[in-house]
Structure formats: structure tokens, C-alpha cells
Coordinates of C-alpha atoms and ligand atoms in Angstrom, one line a residue:
M3 CA -53.0 -64.2 20.3
N4 CA -50.8 -62.8 17.4
D5 CA -49.3 -65.6 16.8
P6 CA -50.1 -66.5 13.2
V7 CA -50.9 -70.0 14.2
V8 CA -52.7 -69.5 17.0
R9 CA -55.0 -66.9 14.9
T10 CA -55.4 -69.7 12.0
L11 CA -56.5 -71.9 15.2
A12 CA -59.1 -69.6 17.0
A13 CA -60.2 -68.9 12.5
I14 CA -60.7 -72.7 12.4
A15 CA -62.8 -72.7 15.2
L16 CA -64.9 -69.6 14.4
L17 CA -65.1 -71.3 11.1
A18 CA -66.0 -74.6 13.2
V19 CA -69.0 -73.9 15.3
P20 CA -71.5 -72.0 11.7
A21 CA -71.0 -75.8 10.3
L22 CA -71.3 -77.5 12.9
A23 CA -74.9 -75.6 13.0
A24 CA -76.0 -76.3 9.7
G25 CA -74.5 -79.9 10.3
L26 CA -77.5 -80.1 13.0
I27 CA -80.7 -78.6 10.7
L28 CA -79.8 -79.7 7.9
G29 CA -77.9 -82.6 8.2
P30 CA -73.7 -83.2 7.9
A31 CA -73.8 -82.7 4.2
W32 CA -74.6 -79.0 5.1
G33 CA -72.3 -78.7 7.6
W34 CA -69.4 -79.7 5.6
A35 CA -70.3 -78.4 2.4
V36 CA -70.3 -75.3 4.5
L37 CA -67.2 -75.7 6.7
S38 CA -65.3 -76.2 3.1
L39 CA -67.1 -72.6 1.3
A40 CA -65.6 -71.2 4.7
L41 CA -61.8 -72.5 4.2
A42 CA -62.2 -72.5 0.7
A43 CA -62.0 -68.5 1.2
A44 CA -59.9 -68.5 3.4
L45 CA -57.6 -70.3 1.7
L46 CA -58.1 -67.9 -0.7
S47 CA -57.4 -64.2 0.9
H48 CA -54.4 -65.4 1.9
A49 CA -54.1 -66.1 -2.0
H50 CA -54.7 -63.4 -2.6
H51 CA -52.3 -61.2 0.1
L52 CA -49.0 -63.4 -0.9
R53 CA -49.5 -62.6 -5.1
L54 CA -49.9 -59.3 -3.9
L55 CA -46.9 -59.7 -1.4
A56 CA -44.8 -61.8 -4.8
R57 CA -45.4 -58.1 -7.5
W58 CA -43.7 -56.5 -4.0
A59 CA -41.3 -58.1 -4.0
A60 CA -40.4 -59.3 -8.0
G61 CA -40.7 -54.4 -7.7
L62 CA -43.4 -54.9 -9.4
A63 CA -45.5 -52.7 -6.3
A64 CA -43.8 -49.6 -5.6
D65 CA -45.1 -49.7 -1.6
V66 CA -45.6 -53.0 0.5
P67 CA -49.2 -54.0 -0.1
E68 CA -51.2 -53.0 2.7
G69 CA -53.8 -56.5 4.0
R70 CA -56.2 -58.1 6.0
G71 CA -57.1 -59.9 9.1
M72 CA -54.1 -61.4 10.4
W73 CA -51.8 -59.8 7.0
Q74 CA -52.0 -56.4 8.4
D75 CA -50.4 -57.0 11.0
V76 CA -47.6 -58.7 9.7
L77 CA -47.4 -56.1 6.6
T78 CA -47.4 -53.1 8.6
L79 CA -44.2 -54.8 10.0
L80 CA -42.8 -54.7 6.9
Y81 CA -43.6 -51.6 6.1
R82 CA -42.2 -49.8 8.9
R83 CA -38.6 -52.4 8.4
E84 CA -39.1 -51.2 4.9
R85 CA -38.7 -47.2 5.3
A86 CA -35.9 -47.8 8.4
E87 CA -34.2 -49.4 5.6
L88 CA -34.6 -46.9 3.3
R89 CA -34.1 -44.2 5.2
R90 CA -30.9 -45.9 5.9
R91 CA -29.5 -46.4 2.6
R92 CA -31.0 -42.9 2.4
T93 CA -28.4 -41.5 4.7
L94 CA -25.7 -43.1 3.0
A95 CA -26.3 -42.3 0.0
R96 CA -26.2 -38.5 1.9
L97 CA -22.5 -39.8 3.5
L98 CA -21.3 -40.8 0.1
A99 CA -22.3 -38.2 -2.1
R100 CA -20.7 -36.1 0.8
S101 CA -16.9 -37.7 1.5
R102 CA -17.1 -37.9 -2.3
R103 CA -17.4 -34.3 -2.6
A104 CA -15.0 -33.2 -0.9
G105 CA -12.5 -36.5 -2.1
R106 CA -13.1 -34.8 -5.2
A107 CA -12.6 -31.0 -3.6
L108 CA -8.9 -31.7 -1.8
P109 CA -6.4 -30.1 -3.6
Y110 CA -4.3 -32.9 -2.8
G111 CA -4.3 -35.0 -6.3
M112 CA -6.4 -38.8 -5.5
A113 CA -6.3 -41.4 -8.2
I114 CA -8.0 -44.8 -7.7
L115 CA -5.9 -47.1 -9.8
D116 CA -6.2 -50.8 -10.0
A117 CA -3.9 -53.7 -9.7
E118 CA -2.3 -52.9 -13.1
H119 CA -2.0 -49.6 -13.1
R120 CA -5.7 -48.4 -15.2
I121 CA -6.8 -45.7 -13.9
L122 CA -10.4 -46.3 -12.5
W123 CA -11.6 -43.3 -10.9
C124 CA -9.7 -40.1 -9.9
N125 CA -10.6 -36.6 -8.4
D126 CA -10.9 -33.2 -10.0
S127 CA -7.4 -31.5 -8.0
S128 CA -5.8 -35.4 -10.0
E129 CA -7.3 -34.4 -13.7
R130 CA -5.8 -30.4 -13.7
Q131 CA -2.0 -31.6 -11.8
L132 CA -1.8 -34.9 -14.0
G133 CA -3.9 -33.6 -17.7
I134 CA -5.7 -36.5 -17.4
D135 CA -10.1 -36.6 -18.3
V136 CA -11.7 -39.6 -16.2
R137 CA -14.9 -39.4 -18.1
S138 CA -12.5 -40.8 -21.7
D139 CA -9.5 -41.9 -19.9
V140 CA -11.4 -44.9 -17.5
G141 CA -9.4 -47.7 -17.4
Q142 CA -6.3 -46.3 -19.4
P143 CA -3.1 -47.9 -17.6
I144 CA -1.6 -43.9 -15.3
V145 CA 1.7 -44.6 -17.5
N146 CA -0.3 -44.1 -21.0
L147 CA -1.0 -41.1 -19.8
V148 CA 1.5 -39.8 -17.7
R149 CA 4.8 -39.9 -19.8
Q150 CA 7.5 -38.3 -17.6
P151 CA 10.8 -41.8 -18.0
E152 CA 10.6 -41.2 -14.9
F153 CA 7.8 -41.8 -13.6
V154 CA 7.4 -45.3 -16.0
R155 CA 10.5 -46.1 -14.4
Y156 CA 9.3 -45.3 -11.1
V157 CA 6.4 -47.4 -12.1
A158 CA 7.5 -49.8 -13.1
A159 CA 10.4 -49.9 -10.2
R160 CA 7.5 -50.5 -7.9
D161 CA 9.7 -49.9 -5.4
F162 CA 6.7 -46.9 -3.8
S163 CA 8.3 -46.0 -0.6
A164 CA 9.6 -42.6 -1.4
P165 CA 7.6 -39.8 -3.3
L166 CA 9.5 -39.4 -7.2
A167 CA 9.4 -35.4 -7.6
L168 CA 8.0 -34.6 -11.0
K169 CA 8.4 -32.0 -13.0
T170 CA 5.4 -31.4 -15.7
S171 CA 5.9 -30.3 -19.1
R172 CA 3.3 -27.7 -18.3
D173 CA 4.2 -24.7 -19.5
D174 CA 4.0 -22.8 -15.7
G175 CA 7.0 -25.2 -14.9
L176 CA 4.5 -27.7 -12.2
I177 CA 6.6 -30.0 -9.8
L178 CA 4.6 -32.1 -8.4
S179 CA 5.8 -35.0 -5.6
V180 CA 4.3 -37.8 -6.3
Q181 CA 3.4 -41.7 -4.4
L182 CA 1.9 -44.5 -5.3
V183 CA 0.5 -46.2 -1.8
P184 CA -1.7 -49.4 -2.3
Y185 CA -5.7 -49.5 -1.4
V186 CA -7.9 -51.6 -1.0
E187 CA -8.9 -55.6 -2.8
S188 CA -4.7 -55.0 -4.1
Q189 CA -6.0 -51.1 -6.3
W190 CA -3.6 -48.4 -5.8
L191 CA -4.0 -44.7 -5.0
L192 CA -1.7 -42.2 -6.9
L193 CA -1.3 -39.5 -5.0
S194 CA -0.4 -36.4 -6.3
R195 CA 1.0 -32.8 -4.6
D196 CA 1.8 -29.2 -6.2
V197 CA 5.6 -28.5 -4.4
T198 CA 6.4 -26.1 -7.2
Q199 CA 6.2 -22.7 -4.6
A200 CA 8.3 -25.1 -2.3
T201 CA 11.0 -26.7 -4.8
R202 CA 11.0 -22.7 -6.2
L203 CA 12.1 -22.0 -1.8
E204 CA 13.9 -24.2 -1.7
T205 CA 16.7 -23.6 -4.9
M206 CA 15.7 -19.9 -3.8
R207 CA 17.7 -20.6 -0.6
R208 CA 20.5 -23.1 -1.8
D209 CA 21.8 -20.4 -4.1
F210 CA 21.3 -17.6 -1.2
V211 CA 23.5 -19.8 0.8
A212 CA 26.2 -19.6 -1.8
N213 CA 25.4 -16.2 -2.4
V214 CA 26.3 -15.0 1.3
S215 CA 29.3 -17.1 1.1
H216 CA 30.6 -16.6 -1.7
E217 CA 29.5 -12.5 -1.2
L218 CA 32.0 -13.0 1.8
R219 CA 34.4 -14.8 1.1
T220 CA 35.7 -12.5 -1.6
P221 CA 36.7 -9.7 1.2
L222 CA 37.5 -12.1 3.9
T223 CA 39.8 -13.7 0.9
V224 CA 41.4 -10.1 -0.3
L225 CA 41.6 -9.5 4.2
I226 CA 43.2 -12.4 5.0
G227 CA 46.2 -11.1 2.5
F228 CA 46.7 -8.3 3.5
L229 CA 46.7 -9.4 6.8
E230 CA 49.6 -11.8 6.7
T231 CA 51.4 -8.8 3.9
V232 CA 51.2 -7.0 7.6
R233 CA 51.7 -9.7 9.3
E234 CA 55.4 -11.3 7.2
L235 CA 57.3 -7.5 5.8
K236 CA 58.1 -5.1 7.7
L237 CA 56.9 -2.5 6.2
D238 CA 57.1 1.4 6.8
P239 CA 54.4 3.4 8.9
G240 CA 53.2 5.0 5.0
R241 CA 52.9 1.5 3.4
S242 CA 51.7 -0.8 6.7
R243 CA 48.3 2.5 7.1
D244 CA 47.7 2.0 3.3
Y245 CA 47.3 -1.7 4.4
L246 CA 45.2 -0.8 6.5
N247 CA 42.5 1.4 5.0
L248 CA 42.7 -1.0 2.1
M249 CA 42.1 -4.3 5.3
A250 CA 39.3 -1.5 6.8
E251 CA 37.3 -1.3 3.2
Q252 CA 37.5 -4.4 2.7
G253 CA 35.6 -4.2 6.8
R254 CA 32.9 -2.0 5.3
R255 CA 32.7 -3.9 3.0
M256 CA 32.2 -6.7 4.9
Q257 CA 29.5 -4.6 7.3
R258 CA 27.1 -3.2 4.7
I259 CA 26.8 -6.5 3.5
I260 CA 25.6 -7.8 6.4
D261 CA 23.2 -4.5 7.4
D262 CA 21.8 -5.4 4.3
L263 CA 21.0 -8.7 5.0
L264 CA 19.4 -8.5 8.8
T265 CA 17.6 -5.2 7.1
L266 CA 16.6 -7.6 4.6
S267 CA 15.7 -10.3 7.0
T268 CA 13.2 -8.1 8.8
L269 CA 11.5 -6.9 5.7
E270 CA 10.6 -10.2 5.2
S271 CA 10.2 -11.8 8.6
A272 CA 8.2 -9.2 10.8
P273 CA 4.4 -8.3 10.5
A274 CA 3.6 -5.5 8.8
P275 CA 3.3 -2.3 11.3
E276 CA -0.3 -2.3 12.7
H277 CA -0.5 1.2 12.8
D278 CA 0.3 3.0 9.7
E279 CA 2.4 7.0 10.9
R280 CA 2.1 9.4 9.0
V281 CA 4.9 10.1 7.2
D282 CA 6.1 13.5 6.7
T283 CA 6.8 12.8 3.3
A284 CA 8.6 17.2 2.7
L285 CA 11.6 16.0 5.2
L286 CA 11.9 11.9 4.2
L287 CA 12.6 13.7 0.6
A288 CA 14.3 16.6 2.1
R289 CA 16.8 14.4 3.4
V290 CA 16.6 11.9 0.2
L291 CA 18.1 15.2 -0.7
G292 CA 20.4 15.7 1.8
D293 CA 22.1 11.9 1.4
A294 CA 22.5 12.5 -2.6
Q295 CA 24.2 15.1 -2.3
A296 CA 26.3 13.9 0.0
L297 CA 27.4 11.4 -1.8
S298 CA 28.0 12.2 -5.3
G299 CA 29.6 15.0 -4.0
G300 CA 29.1 17.4 -6.5
R301 CA 29.7 15.5 -9.2
H302 CA 26.5 15.7 -10.3
R303 CA 23.3 18.2 -10.3
I304 CA 20.6 16.8 -8.8
R305 CA 17.2 18.9 -8.1
L306 CA 14.4 18.3 -6.6
D307 CA 10.7 18.3 -8.2
A308 CA 7.7 17.3 -5.4
E309 CA 3.9 18.3 -5.4
E310 CA 2.8 19.6 -1.8
G311 CA 0.1 18.3 0.4
F312 CA -0.5 14.8 0.5
D313 CA 1.6 12.9 2.7
L314 CA 2.3 8.7 3.3
L315 CA 1.3 6.3 5.3
G316 CA 3.6 3.8 6.7
A317 CA 6.6 2.6 7.8
E318 CA 9.4 5.7 8.3
S319 CA 12.3 3.6 8.1
E320 CA 11.5 1.6 5.1
L321 CA 10.2 3.7 2.9
A322 CA 13.6 6.3 3.8
S323 CA 14.9 2.8 3.4
A324 CA 13.6 2.2 0.0
F325 CA 13.9 5.8 -2.1
G326 CA 17.5 6.4 -0.1
N327 CA 18.4 2.9 -2.4
L328 CA 16.3 4.7 -5.4
A329 CA 18.4 7.3 -5.1
S330 CA 21.9 6.3 -4.3
N331 CA 21.5 3.9 -7.7
A332 CA 21.2 6.8 -9.5
I333 CA 23.9 8.5 -8.5
R334 CA 26.9 5.4 -8.8
Y335 CA 25.2 4.3 -11.9
T336 CA 25.8 7.8 -13.0
P337 CA 29.6 8.9 -14.5
A338 CA 30.6 12.4 -13.3
G339 CA 28.5 15.6 -14.8
G340 CA 25.3 13.8 -15.2
E341 CA 21.7 14.5 -13.9
V342 CA 19.4 13.4 -10.8
R343 CA 16.0 13.9 -10.7
L344 CA 13.5 13.1 -7.4
V345 CA 9.9 13.0 -8.5
W346 CA 7.3 13.3 -6.2
R347 CA 3.9 13.4 -7.2
A348 CA 0.4 12.5 -5.1
S349 CA -3.6 13.5 -4.9
R350 CA -6.3 11.8 -3.5
E351 CA -5.9 8.8 -6.3
G352 CA -2.0 7.9 -4.9
A353 CA 1.5 9.0 -5.3
I354 CA 4.3 8.3 -7.2
F355 CA 8.0 8.2 -6.1
A356 CA 10.2 8.5 -9.3
V357 CA 14.0 8.3 -9.8
E358 CA 15.1 9.7 -12.5
D359 CA 18.9 9.9 -14.1
T360 CA 21.1 10.4 -17.0
G361 CA 23.3 6.9 -16.5
I362 CA 24.2 4.1 -18.4
G363 CA 21.6 2.9 -17.8
I364 CA 20.6 -1.3 -18.1
E365 CA 20.0 -3.1 -20.7
R366 CA 16.2 -5.0 -21.4
E367 CA 17.0 -8.0 -20.4
H368 CA 18.5 -8.0 -17.4
I369 CA 15.5 -5.1 -16.1
P370 CA 13.1 -8.1 -14.6
R371 CA 16.2 -10.0 -12.4
L372 CA 16.9 -6.7 -10.9
T373 CA 15.0 -6.9 -7.7
E374 CA 16.6 -10.3 -7.0
R375 CA 19.0 -10.9 -4.7
F376 CA 22.5 -10.5 -5.2
Y377 CA 21.4 -9.4 -8.7
R378 CA 24.4 -7.4 -10.5
V379 CA 24.6 -6.4 -13.7
D380 CA 27.7 -5.5 -14.1
R381 CA 29.8 -7.1 -10.8
G382 CA 33.1 -4.5 -10.8
R383 CA 30.9 -1.3 -10.9
S384 CA 29.2 -1.6 -7.7
R385 CA 31.4 -3.2 -5.5
E386 CA 33.8 -0.3 -7.2
S387 CA 30.7 2.0 -5.3
G388 CA 29.9 0.2 -3.2
G389 CA 27.3 -1.7 -3.9
T390 CA 26.1 -4.7 -2.5
G391 CA 23.5 -6.8 -4.9
L392 CA 20.4 -6.2 -2.2
G393 CA 19.4 -2.4 -2.8
L394 CA 17.2 -3.5 -5.2
A395 CA 15.9 -6.1 -3.2
I396 CA 15.0 -4.4 -0.5
V397 CA 13.5 -1.3 -2.5
K398 CA 11.6 -4.7 -3.7
H399 CA 10.2 -6.2 -0.2
A400 CA 9.4 -2.2 1.4
L401 CA 7.5 -1.1 -1.5
A402 CA 5.8 -4.3 -1.4
R403 CA 5.1 -4.2 2.1
H404 CA 2.9 -0.8 1.5
Q405 CA 1.3 -2.2 -1.6
A406 CA 3.5 -0.1 -3.7
A407 CA 4.4 -1.6 -6.9
L408 CA 8.5 -1.4 -8.7
Q409 CA 8.5 0.1 -12.6
I410 CA 12.1 0.5 -14.0
E411 CA 12.5 1.5 -17.5
S412 CA 15.7 1.7 -18.5
E413 CA 17.6 2.6 -22.6
P414 CA 21.3 2.3 -21.4
G415 CA 24.2 4.6 -22.1
R416 CA 20.9 7.6 -21.9
G417 CA 19.2 6.4 -18.5
S418 CA 17.1 5.2 -15.7
R419 CA 13.7 6.0 -14.1
F420 CA 13.0 3.5 -11.0
A421 CA 9.8 4.3 -9.6
A422 CA 7.5 4.1 -6.7
R423 CA 3.0 3.9 -7.3
F424 CA 1.7 4.1 -4.3
P425 CA -2.3 2.3 -4.2
A426 CA -4.7 6.4 -3.1
R427 CA -5.2 4.4 0.6
R428 CA -1.8 4.9 1.2
V429 CA -2.1 8.8 1.0
V430 CA -3.5 11.2 2.7
A431 CA -3.4 15.3 3.2
A432 CA -0.5 17.5 4.6
P433 CA -1.6 18.9 7.6
A434 CA -2.6 22.7 6.8
R435 CA -0.1 23.9 9.4
R436 CA 2.9 22.3 6.6
K437 CA 0.6 23.3 3.8
S438 CA 0.7 27.2 4.9
E439 CA 4.2 26.6 5.4
A440 CA 5.4 24.9 2.1
L441 CA 3.3 28.7 0.8
G442 CA 4.4 30.9 2.9
Ligands
ADP526 P1 23.9 -2.7 -6.5 O1 24.4 -2.8 -4.2 O2 24.4 -3.7 -7.2 O3 23.8 -1.6 -6.2 P2 21.3 -2.7 -5.5 O4 20.2 -4.5 -5.4 O5 20.7 -2.0 -5.7 O6 22.2 -3.6 -6.3 O7 21.1 -3.1 -7.8 C1 21.1 -4.1 -8.5 C2 21.5 -3.9 -9.8 O8 21.1 -3.1 -11.0 C3 22.9 -3.8 -9.7 O9 24.3 -3.6 -10.0 C4 23.0 -2.7 -11.5 O10 23.7 -3.3 -11.8 C5 21.7 -2.2 -12.0 N1 21.5 -0.6 -11.0 C6 21.0 -0.5 -10.3 N2 20.2 0.7 -10.0 C7 20.9 0.9 -10.9 C8 20.7 2.4 -12.3 N3 20.1 3.1 -11.8 N4 21.1 3.1 -13.8 C9 22.0 1.5 -13.6 N5 22.3 0.5 -13.1 C10 21.6 0.3 -11.9

């Protein structure tokens, strides 16, 4: 019964009944008149509904119109369809907005270029990395915005099989890996990634391997030279012993380098100890003092100026290595007759361990680089005093694992002060027993 044709036929049949009655009672003219009027009324109703529908289709009415009679069913169906379509569109719009937000927030730069490499859209990272302002730069050729010659050549060569390492002209030395990949409808995606850190690490790794090889090759060459001399020449026992002593010294030097490298590699790769131990600082300082005195062999005045009452929380071996290295440097870079002072100050706000010397001092420009591996101000002097160039790198790492910072102050010819500053959470009150012992 829902078919409009069937319903129209039924309506006509229904209208024919009163028209037939009027025709029989009042005459045929009246019958036709009643039928015509009824049909005209039905036609007007259809025209009215069609007008409402046309207004809605033209966008003049927001909602699907309501209808009467057979129009009610049709318009209800249309209304439901319209609602379903609206829901689908809203879901799509939400999904689109979400993927746009994700695209914008990506840590990787992403820009869409047209077939002629003009920019159509880019995300926030791309704006930041390439220095683009998407609002004003849309439609600009990318090579007008990123002008580095190597990038212009990369785009012109049209070989995008591998990414390009691009040094930007920014002050922070940003290095990008950029690549063009084909996208839909002959458009292009310009992808960019910040590889500054990775490039720096790679350079450091290469320098490091070169440095280690160089550092080990020097004593090895000397050692082999001595070995050949001893083998080729007939030396008297005294001379032989001298040569053997020199060879042993070169061997020890290589051993020191390897020991320091292993210490450094452990500090870098081992996870921070899970539980920090209380380090008996008074005992540790006494040991550092003893080692410094042994190294000095009486050539320096060495003083320990330590406050009592607080200990450090941390890894004893790492702290001993850091403090010991600072003390040994002070001895090694202070001429005989000079003074070295070990200072320990601690309170609830934090602690400082400092080594002060009256030694040769360091020119200002070297200070920021001292903790680099194998960096030495005076190579010969470092080597003569048994240095490996790794001591301060070890100190820096060991301290960093205790959230401590290293401060270096120095004046050439007057002396240096190396201070490790520990945060409050690394400092604990020493046990009462030790305090009373110290007082007693
Ligand atoms: P090294 O084994 O050569 O001493 P370090 O890493 O311990 O290596 O120190 C790096 C460089 O810093 C040293 O070669 C030296 O030039 C300089 N240096 C370190 N400590 C002092 C100091 N107390 N006085 C003067 N120079 C120092």
C-alpha cells in the first residue's frame, strides 16, 4: 500500500465515489464538477509539496520539509537519509581534522608540493625546520624558500632515490635529512628530519676512533723501535735494562689509556646504580689526600680543608675516580714547591668538592674543551706526567651520573680551581657516631 502509484489510484477511486453520487443525484454536470474540484485540490497539494522540496534542494530551507498524505512517507525517508549523510560527514570531518592535527604535530617535517615543486601545505615541523611561513609562502617554489645550493641542485637533478644531508644556515647549526617522494596526482611530499645530533655523534665517533688509534700507535711505535734495537744490537746488561725499563714505561702508558677508556665506556654505558650508597666522605677524602701525597712525593704542600657532618649519596668507586682525577691533575700541573688544596663544603643545600692549585693554569679559550676526550692543552707535558687526556672526561661523566656540575676557573701562571657542585638530594647527614668521633 506504500507504492505512490497504487495510493494515487486508490485516492482517485475514493474521489470518484462522491462525484458519482453528485452525478446521480444532481445531474452529470455536477458529478464532473465535483471530480474536477477534488482532482484540482489533489494537484495543488502535490504542487505545494514540490515547492517545499525545491526550496530545500536549493538550500533555502535547512531541514527536509514535512509532508502530508503520501508525501509524509517519502519525505520521512528523505529526512532519515539526510540525517545519516550528515552523521557520516561529521565523522569524516572529525577524522580529517584529527589526521591534520597529527600531521601538524609530527616531529618530522612534511610539506606537500605540486608538480612544479610549489608549496601547497606543510606541517609545523616543516615550517620550523625549513623556515617557511605556510600562510604567506603557499604557491611559492620550494627552491625560492630553501636556497642552499645543494638543495637547489638536488631538486633540479630529479634523482630522489636517496635523502640529502642539508646543513641549514641557522645559528644553532641544524642539520636536516631531506627527501622528495612522489605523492598523489603528480604531487610531491618533501620530508625533513633533524639529524643534527646523529651527525654530531657520528663525527665524534669517527674522531674518537682516530684519536684512540693515534694515542696507542705512538707508544707502540716506540716500543717496537726499542724491541728491534734490543734484538739487533748486542747491548751490555746495563743498557739492556735501560731499554727494557723504557719499554715497560711505554707498555704502562698503553695500559693506562686502555684502563681509562674502559672506565669511560663503563660510565657511559652502564645504567645509573639503582640504589645509591652512603659514601663515607671523610674516608674518601682521606684516601684522595693520601694518593695525592704519594703522587707528589713531597714536592708540593698539600692541604685538606674539609667540613664535617655530611656524606654523599652515590657510587663510591665513581666518586673516588672523579675526586682522584682532579687531585692528580692538580699535582701533575703544579710545579714542585706549589700548593694544592682539597676543599669539602657540605650543608643541607648541597655540597662542593674543589681542588685548588697554584700550578701552571689554563688559557681561557681551552677551558670549555677540557672535558673532551683526549683534549690536552700541552700534549708533551700531559704525556710526561703520565696523562692520558681522558681524566676530565671521566670526571665529567662520573659527576653527571650524580647530577653534579663541574666548574673550572683558572688563570695562566697562577693556578686553577676545579669544583664539583652536588645538589641537595645527594647530601645526607653523616651518622652521629662519626660526628662524635670527629669532635673527639
Ligand atoms: P690529562 O691526562 O692530559 O691530564 P685530563 O683530561 O685530566 O687529561 O686533562 C685535560 C687537560 O686539561 C690536561 O692535558 C691539561 O692540559 C689540562 N688540565 C687539567 N687539570 C689541570 C690543572 N689542574 N692545571 C692546569 N691544567 C690542567
